[in-house]
Tab-separated table of C-alpha atoms and ligand atoms in Angstrom:
chain	number	residue	atom	x	y	z
B	230	MET	CA	20.955	-4.611	-20.962
B	231	GLY	CA	22.274	-8.189	-20.429
B	232	SER	CA	20.628	-11.333	-21.718
B	233	ILE	CA	16.979	-11.636	-20.741
B	234	GLU	CA	15.905	-14.815	-18.991
B	235	GLN	CA	12.504	-15.902	-20.122
B	236	THR	CA	10.433	-18.225	-17.988
B	237	PRO	CA	7.539	-19.888	-19.765
B	238	VAL	CA	4.312	-18.374	-18.467
B	239	VAL	CA	2.123	-20.857	-16.647
B	240	SER	CA	-1.187	-19.135	-16.117
B	241	ASP	CA	-4.668	-20.218	-15.230
B	242	ILE	CA	-6.040	-16.738	-15.957
B	243	SER	CA	-7.522	-16.506	-19.410
B	244	LEU	CA	-6.189	-13.276	-20.872
B	245	PRO	CA	-8.311	-11.429	-23.447
B	246	ALA	CA	-7.293	-12.404	-26.998
B	247	HIS	CA	-7.799	-8.865	-28.236
B	248	ILE	CA	-6.575	-5.998	-26.125
B	249	PRO	CA	-8.896	-3.022	-26.550
B	250	GLU	CA	-7.242	0.273	-27.455
B	251	SER	CA	-8.760	1.895	-24.396
B	252	ASN	CA	-10.873	0.192	-21.790
B	253	GLN	CA	-11.046	3.124	-19.402
B	254	THR	CA	-13.473	5.883	-20.165
B	255	PRO	CA	-13.495	9.306	-18.516
B	256	SER	CA	-16.082	9.409	-15.755
B	257	SER	CA	-18.970	11.798	-16.197
B	258	ALA	CA	-20.025	11.327	-12.565
B	259	PRO	CA	-20.374	14.366	-10.301
B	260	THR	CA	-17.303	15.185	-8.243
B	261	ASN	CA	-18.575	13.764	-4.946
B	262	LYS	CA	-19.069	10.381	-6.668
B	263	LEU	CA	-15.499	10.534	-7.943
B	264	PHE	CA	-14.380	10.122	-4.316
B	265	SER	CA	-16.868	7.384	-3.457
B	266	LEU	CA	-15.981	3.751	-2.759
B	267	GLY	CA	-19.632	2.736	-2.465
B	268	GLY	CA	-20.359	-0.873	-3.497
B	269	ARG	CA	-16.686	-1.851	-3.429
B	270	THR	CA	-14.390	-3.889	-1.212
B	271	ILE	CA	-10.847	-2.703	-0.545
B	272	ALA	CA	-8.081	-4.908	0.916
B	273	ILE	CA	-5.460	-3.222	3.097
B	274	THR	CA	-2.222	-4.969	4.082
B	275	GLY	CA	-0.630	-3.661	7.262
B	276	GLY	CA	-4.214	-2.981	8.301
B	277	GLY	CA	-3.677	-4.155	11.878
B	278	ARG	CA	-2.358	-0.844	13.188
B	279	GLY	CA	-0.712	2.474	12.272
B	280	LEU	CA	-1.282	3.948	8.854
B	281	GLY	CA	-3.035	0.829	7.513
B	282	ILE	CA	-5.815	0.758	10.110
B	283	THR	CA	-6.394	4.504	9.604
B	284	LEU	CA	-6.695	3.955	5.854
B	285	ALA	CA	-9.268	1.218	6.575
B	286	SER	CA	-11.366	3.862	8.362
B	287	ALA	CA	-10.979	6.118	5.312
B	288	VAL	CA	-12.329	3.317	3.103
B	289	LEU	CA	-15.388	2.922	5.356
B	290	GLU	CA	-15.948	6.686	5.469
B	291	ALA	CA	-15.865	6.747	1.659
B	292	GLY	CA	-18.612	4.077	1.606
B	293	GLY	CA	-16.472	0.986	0.910
B	294	HIS	CA	-16.119	-2.340	2.715
B	295	ALA	CA	-12.666	-2.859	4.240
B	296	ALA	CA	-10.648	-6.068	4.644
B	297	CYS	CA	-7.549	-5.660	6.808
B	298	ILE	CA	-4.622	-8.050	6.380
B	299	ASP	CA	-1.743	-8.144	8.867
B	300	ILE	CA	0.781	-10.512	10.421
B	301	LEU	CA	-0.364	-9.434	13.922
B	302	PRO	CA	-2.630	-12.000	15.637
B	303	GLU	CA	-5.131	-9.225	16.437
B	304	PRO	CA	-5.526	-5.633	15.257
B	305	SER	CA	-4.979	-2.709	17.684
B	306	ALA	CA	-7.903	-2.983	20.078
B	307	THR	CA	-8.987	0.675	20.368
B	308	GLU	CA	-8.846	1.437	16.644
B	309	TRP	CA	-10.540	-1.845	15.778
B	310	ALA	CA	-13.433	-1.191	18.156
B	311	ALA	CA	-13.905	2.241	16.536
B	312	LEU	CA	-13.827	0.677	13.058
B	313	GLN	CA	-16.434	-1.922	13.997
B	314	LYS	CA	-18.687	0.811	15.362
B	315	LEU	CA	-18.264	2.873	12.187
B	316	ALA	CA	-18.926	-0.149	9.946
B	317	LYS	CA	-22.063	-1.062	11.872
B	318	SER	CA	-23.514	2.441	11.767
B	319	SER	CA	-22.748	2.699	8.015
B	320	LYS	CA	-24.062	-0.832	7.241
B	321	LEU	CA	-20.660	-1.774	5.854
B	322	SER	CA	-18.371	-4.678	6.675
B	323	ILE	CA	-14.894	-4.739	8.144
B	324	SER	CA	-12.904	-7.971	8.389
B	325	TYR	CA	-9.524	-8.928	9.798
B	326	HIS	CA	-7.245	-11.556	8.237
B	327	LYS	CA	-4.024	-12.712	9.882
B	328	CYS	CA	-1.564	-13.306	7.066
B	329	ASP	CA	2.153	-12.958	6.328
B	330	ILE	CA	2.501	-11.159	2.991
B	331	THR	CA	5.850	-12.848	2.333
B	332	SER	CA	4.111	-16.213	1.906
B	333	GLU	CA	2.747	-16.375	-1.631
B	334	GLU	CA	0.397	-19.212	-0.734
B	335	ASP	CA	-1.038	-17.329	2.253
B	336	ILE	CA	-1.505	-13.912	0.640
B	337	SER	CA	-2.990	-15.408	-2.513
B	338	LYS	CA	-5.500	-17.470	-0.473
B	339	CYS	CA	-6.312	-14.497	1.735
B	340	LEU	CA	-7.000	-12.161	-1.225
B	341	ASP	CA	-9.093	-14.867	-2.944
B	342	GLU	CA	-11.228	-15.214	0.206
B	343	ILE	CA	-11.674	-11.431	0.452
B	344	ALA	CA	-12.635	-11.232	-3.237
B	345	GLU	CA	-15.147	-14.093	-2.895
B	346	ALA	CA	-16.765	-12.495	0.158
B	347	GLY	CA	-16.924	-9.148	-1.675
B	348	THR	CA	-18.608	-10.686	-4.709
B	349	ALA	CA	-21.089	-12.534	-2.459
B	350	ALA	CA	-21.940	-9.233	-0.719
B	351	ASN	CA	-22.383	-7.461	-4.066
B	352	ALA	CA	-19.305	-5.340	-3.360
B	353	PRO	CA	-16.483	-6.753	-5.512
B	354	LEU	CA	-12.820	-6.283	-4.676
B	355	THR	CA	-11.817	-3.206	-6.690
B	356	GLY	CA	-8.785	-1.986	-4.795
B	357	THR	CA	-5.837	-2.978	-2.644
B	358	ILE	CA	-3.644	-0.786	-0.499
B	359	ALA	CA	-0.270	-2.490	0.012
B	360	CYS	CA	0.719	-0.770	3.250
B	361	ALA	CA	2.531	-3.481	5.264
B	362	GLY	CA	6.166	-2.629	5.736
B	363	ILE	CA	9.049	-2.755	8.198
B	364	GLN	CA	11.855	-0.384	9.058
B	365	GLN	CA	15.326	-0.855	10.536
B	366	LYS	CA	18.036	1.657	11.380
B	367	VAL	CA	21.546	0.210	11.039
B	368	PRO	CA	24.712	1.832	9.621
B	369	ALA	CA	25.301	0.469	6.102
B	370	VAL	CA	28.818	-0.780	6.862
B	371	GLU	CA	27.485	-2.882	9.730
B	372	TYR	CA	24.248	-4.047	8.115
B	373	PRO	CA	23.749	-7.784	8.806
B	374	ILE	CA	22.775	-9.562	5.615
B	375	ASP	CA	19.780	-11.256	7.259
B	376	GLY	CA	18.384	-7.878	8.300
B	377	PHE	CA	18.885	-6.423	4.828
B	378	ARG	CA	17.214	-9.459	3.244
B	379	ARG	CA	14.298	-9.318	5.680
B	380	ILE	CA	13.551	-5.688	4.724
B	381	MET	CA	13.614	-6.639	1.028
B	382	ASP	CA	11.474	-9.701	1.677
B	383	VAL	CA	8.672	-7.788	3.399
B	384	ASN	CA	8.814	-4.361	1.728
B	385	VAL	CA	9.609	-5.469	-1.826
B	386	THR	CA	8.718	-9.151	-2.306
B	387	GLY	CA	5.709	-9.065	0.054
B	388	THR	CA	4.389	-5.941	-1.668
B	389	PHE	CA	4.927	-7.553	-5.062
B	390	LEU	CA	3.059	-10.730	-4.030
B	391	THR	CA	0.179	-8.621	-2.714
B	392	ILE	CA	-0.230	-6.672	-5.941
B	393	LYS	CA	0.461	-9.677	-8.202
B	394	HIS	CA	-2.427	-11.633	-6.680
B	395	THR	CA	-4.663	-8.580	-6.632
B	396	ALA	CA	-4.030	-8.097	-10.352
B	397	ARG	CA	-4.723	-11.789	-11.058
B	398	ILE	CA	-8.128	-11.419	-9.386
B	399	PHE	CA	-8.836	-8.197	-11.318
B	400	ILE	CA	-7.864	-9.805	-14.652
B	401	LYS	CA	-9.887	-12.956	-13.942
B	402	GLU	CA	-12.965	-10.952	-12.923
B	403	GLY	CA	-12.515	-8.241	-15.574
B	404	THR	CA	-12.285	-5.610	-12.804
B	405	LYS	CA	-10.755	-2.258	-13.709
B	406	GLY	CA	-9.279	-1.996	-10.243
B	407	SER	CA	-6.820	0.272	-8.504
B	408	VAL	CA	-3.670	-0.728	-6.654
B	409	VAL	CA	-2.078	1.704	-4.208
B	410	MET	CA	1.332	0.918	-2.790
B	411	ILE	CA	2.577	2.832	0.231
B	412	ALA	CA	6.151	3.777	-0.629
B	413	SER	CA	7.885	6.683	1.135
B	414	MET	CA	9.647	9.939	0.410
B	415	SER	CA	12.689	7.828	1.418
B	416	GLY	CA	12.397	6.168	-2.002
B	417	GLN	CA	13.563	9.487	-3.470
B	418	VAL	CA	15.731	11.085	-0.803
B	419	ALA	CA	18.096	9.772	1.856
B	420	ASN	CA	16.835	11.074	5.184
B	421	ARG	CA	19.467	13.202	6.863
B	422	GLY	CA	20.703	11.573	10.093
B	423	LEU	CA	19.006	8.239	9.449
B	424	THR	CA	21.005	5.104	8.657
B	425	CYS	CA	18.264	3.218	6.824
B	426	SER	CA	19.919	2.042	3.617
B	427	ALA	CA	17.846	-1.150	3.296
B	428	TYR	CA	14.520	0.610	3.949
B	429	ASN	CA	15.271	3.466	1.553
B	430	THR	CA	16.394	1.001	-1.121
B	431	SER	CA	13.202	-1.014	-0.638
B	432	LYS	CA	10.968	2.044	-1.047
B	433	ALA	CA	12.766	3.116	-4.237
B	434	ALA	CA	12.139	-0.437	-5.480
B	435	VAL	CA	8.421	-0.088	-4.703
B	436	GLN	CA	8.271	3.138	-6.745
B	437	GLN	CA	9.932	1.436	-9.722
B	438	MET	CA	7.755	-1.668	-9.273
B	439	CYS	CA	4.775	0.675	-9.650
B	440	ARG	CA	5.946	2.011	-13.013
B	441	SER	CA	6.896	-1.488	-14.211
B	442	VAL	CA	3.563	-3.148	-13.496
B	443	ALA	CA	1.553	-0.075	-14.520
B	444	GLN	CA	2.930	-0.454	-18.037
B	445	GLU	CA	1.996	-4.164	-18.003
B	446	TRP	CA	-1.486	-3.877	-16.498
B	447	GLY	CA	-2.838	-0.682	-18.093
B	448	GLN	CA	-4.137	-2.843	-20.945
B	449	TYR	CA	-6.590	-4.455	-18.483
B	450	GLY	CA	-7.710	-1.112	-17.111
B	451	ILE	CA	-5.810	-1.770	-13.862
B	452	ARG	CA	-4.246	1.349	-12.355
B	453	VAL	CA	-1.201	1.235	-10.084
B	454	ASN	CA	0.168	4.191	-8.137
B	455	THR	CA	2.368	4.795	-5.122
B	456	LEU	CA	1.548	7.063	-2.209
B	457	SER	CA	4.761	8.325	-0.627
B	458	PRO	CA	4.412	9.741	2.871
B	459	GLY	CA	6.903	11.926	4.680
B	460	TYR	CA	7.433	11.450	8.416
B	461	ILE	CA	4.356	10.168	10.253
B	462	ARG	CA	3.973	9.582	13.987
B	463	THR	CA	3.107	5.858	14.232
B	464	ALA	CA	4.375	2.872	16.243
B	465	MET	CA	7.132	2.522	13.594
B	466	THR	CA	8.527	6.018	14.195
B	467	ASP	CA	7.631	6.280	17.918
B	468	GLU	CA	10.123	3.522	18.685
B	469	LEU	CA	12.894	5.441	16.927
B	470	LEU	CA	11.990	8.829	18.394
B	471	THR	CA	11.807	7.392	21.910
B	472	ALA	CA	15.263	5.862	21.534
B	473	GLU	CA	16.740	8.965	19.870
B	474	PRO	CA	14.672	12.071	20.723
B	475	GLU	CA	17.153	14.408	18.970
B	476	VAL	CA	16.116	12.901	15.600
B	477	GLU	CA	12.815	14.787	15.840
B	478	LYS	CA	14.704	18.123	15.653
B	479	THR	CA	16.303	17.060	12.328
B	480	TRP	CA	12.895	16.020	10.982
B	481	MET	CA	11.222	19.234	12.097
B	482	ALA	CA	13.943	21.285	10.353
B	483	GLY	CA	12.506	20.109	7.031
B	484	ALA	CA	8.853	20.372	8.004
B	485	LEU	CA	7.613	23.312	5.896
B	486	LEU	CA	4.208	23.213	7.580
B	487	GLY	CA	5.731	23.127	11.065
B	488	ARG	CA	4.551	19.634	11.973
B	489	LEU	CA	5.154	15.958	11.265
B	490	GLY	CA	2.451	13.963	9.520
B	491	ALA	CA	-0.377	12.032	11.187
B	492	PRO	CA	-1.959	8.869	9.697
B	493	GLU	CA	-5.122	10.924	9.017
B	494	ASP	CA	-3.180	13.074	6.508
B	495	PHE	CA	-3.194	10.116	4.109
B	496	LYS	CA	-6.906	9.283	4.165
B	497	ALA	CA	-7.972	11.607	1.336
B	498	PRO	CA	-4.919	10.866	-0.873
B	499	ALA	CA	-5.513	7.101	-0.535
B	500	VAL	CA	-9.252	7.374	-1.271
B	501	PHE	CA	-8.484	9.594	-4.281
B	502	LEU	CA	-6.099	6.974	-5.713
B	503	LEU	CA	-8.626	4.155	-5.150
B	504	ALA	CA	-11.690	5.945	-6.475
B	505	ASP	CA	-12.737	7.003	-9.974
B	506	GLY	CA	-11.479	10.575	-9.478
B	507	SER	CA	-7.995	9.338	-10.357
B	508	SER	CA	-9.119	7.256	-13.353
B	509	PHE	CA	-6.494	8.843	-15.678
B	510	MET	CA	-3.669	8.298	-13.198
B	511	THR	CA	-1.381	5.281	-13.291
B	512	GLY	CA	2.323	4.628	-12.840
B	513	ALA	CA	2.565	7.801	-10.748
B	514	ASP	CA	3.838	8.683	-7.302
B	515	LEU	CA	1.780	10.933	-5.047
B	516	ARG	CA	4.174	12.416	-2.483
B	517	VAL	CA	2.521	13.752	0.658
B	518	ASP	CA	5.330	14.917	2.910
B	519	GLY	CA	4.469	18.302	4.410
B	520	GLY	CA	6.901	19.856	1.945
B	521	HIS	CA	9.892	17.935	3.250
B	522	CYS	CA	11.383	17.110	-0.176
B	523	ALA	CA	10.774	20.622	-1.524
B	524	SER	CA	13.701	22.211	0.277
B	525	ALA	CA	17.269	21.149	0.998
O	80	NAD	N1	5.632	6.058	9.797
O	80	NAD	C1	6.259	6.752	8.857
O	80	NAD	O1	6.879	7.803	9.105
O	80	NAD	C2	6.209	6.288	7.429
O	80	NAD	C3	6.708	7.158	6.451
O	80	NAD	C4	6.684	6.759	5.121
O	80	NAD	C5	6.169	5.517	4.792
O	80	NAD	N2	5.681	4.688	5.759
O	80	NAD	C6	5.160	3.397	5.334
O	80	NAD	O2	3.814	3.272	5.737
O	80	NAD	C7	3.511	1.886	5.919
O	80	NAD	C8	2.854	1.700	7.281
O	80	NAD	O3	3.791	2.065	8.277
O	80	NAD	P1	3.391	2.457	9.766
O	80	NAD	O4	4.153	3.666	10.117
O	80	NAD	O5	1.926	2.424	9.940
O	80	NAD	O6	4.105	1.257	10.544
O	80	NAD	P2	3.506	0.143	11.522
O	80	NAD	O7	4.696	-0.673	11.946
O	80	NAD	O8	2.670	0.765	12.562
O	80	NAD	O9	2.569	-0.700	10.538
O	80	NAD	C9	3.067	-1.639	9.625
O	80	NAD	C10	2.170	-2.847	9.673
O	80	NAD	O10	2.659	-3.834	8.742
O	80	NAD	C11	2.521	-5.093	9.351
O	80	NAD	N3	3.449	-6.077	8.774
O	80	NAD	C12	4.790	-6.094	8.890
O	80	NAD	N4	5.281	-7.185	8.281
O	80	NAD	C13	4.234	-7.857	7.748
O	80	NAD	C14	4.105	-9.068	7.012
O	80	NAD	N5	5.162	-9.811	6.696
O	80	NAD	N6	2.876	-9.475	6.641
O	80	NAD	C15	1.775	-8.735	6.964
O	80	NAD	N7	1.838	-7.586	7.675
O	80	NAD	C16	3.053	-7.155	8.059
O	80	NAD	C17	2.840	-4.836	10.823
O	80	NAD	O11	2.361	-5.883	11.660
O	80	NAD	C18	2.142	-3.506	11.054
O	80	NAD	O12	0.828	-3.673	11.508
O	80	NAD	C19	4.829	1.117	5.764
O	80	NAD	O13	4.925	0.590	4.463
O	80	NAD	C20	5.858	2.209	5.966
O	80	NAD	O14	7.083	1.908	5.349
O	80	NAD	C21	5.682	5.054	7.074
């Protein structure tokens, strides 16, 4: 390892003077409660469409309040109308916040507002799903530097800023919260036929970011895990499959269950990682890929 640069820590969070040996206790709650998000608020970046908006519905269905954050001016109309209906019938809240996760000022302010509203509604912020991400398919030898940097900025730096400010809120409030980052199986394997070097690199970085911050934040009872999907049909992949329909054949060749994923396949895994059922799990990756990585 080379020389380590040390920046003096400027922090307005008062850290506990004594770090308890263990501040997480095993839950004695019945199993159905281990999957409940009742009385909690969960923030979801990328919650304007695709996987993120589906995970917001999972949060509501598990009894939690959902706060969606996205760069889009408005969330997808049909899904949002369904979410509002679900929230109303369950007496839960759903909110939408336009925010670019690559701006530290904006994401920090946005998460603070969500946390304040949660506390006021007696449903504190206890979890964040960092789901916002972008994809680009360009051969590595032709990759324009701006494109490569943009992928890193959103998928790595934006994800880091999201979880950094979530953790600051948790530490300040003494919340033993859960952070879930949406990585990808592409953080572990290079997808055959896809020229996505920047994206794959960014998702491997998210998986290592998870382990790095998990070892820093476990002392506060904060858990951090990644959820790594295989191929899912969303706006992100539809664009690619419309342009290059033959790619679907390559993807299906590795689909052990004979189908690609749907956003709904990730509802239960995400709720599990947010809720108390996973209280002994941190620094881990939960790969949900229809078996794709199990065979060559
Ligand atoms: N679709 C797949 O096959 C697949 C597979 C593995 C992992 N993933 C991951 O799942 C996540 C969701 O992907 P998706 O398929 O739903 O794609 P999507 O493009 O439908 O959704 C991504 C969302 O992130 C938002 N976003 C992008 N940049 C942002 C920024 N700077 N600030 C705030 N929001 C921003 C977009 O507006 C969009 O709503 C991504 O992290 C993606 O890498 C997707």
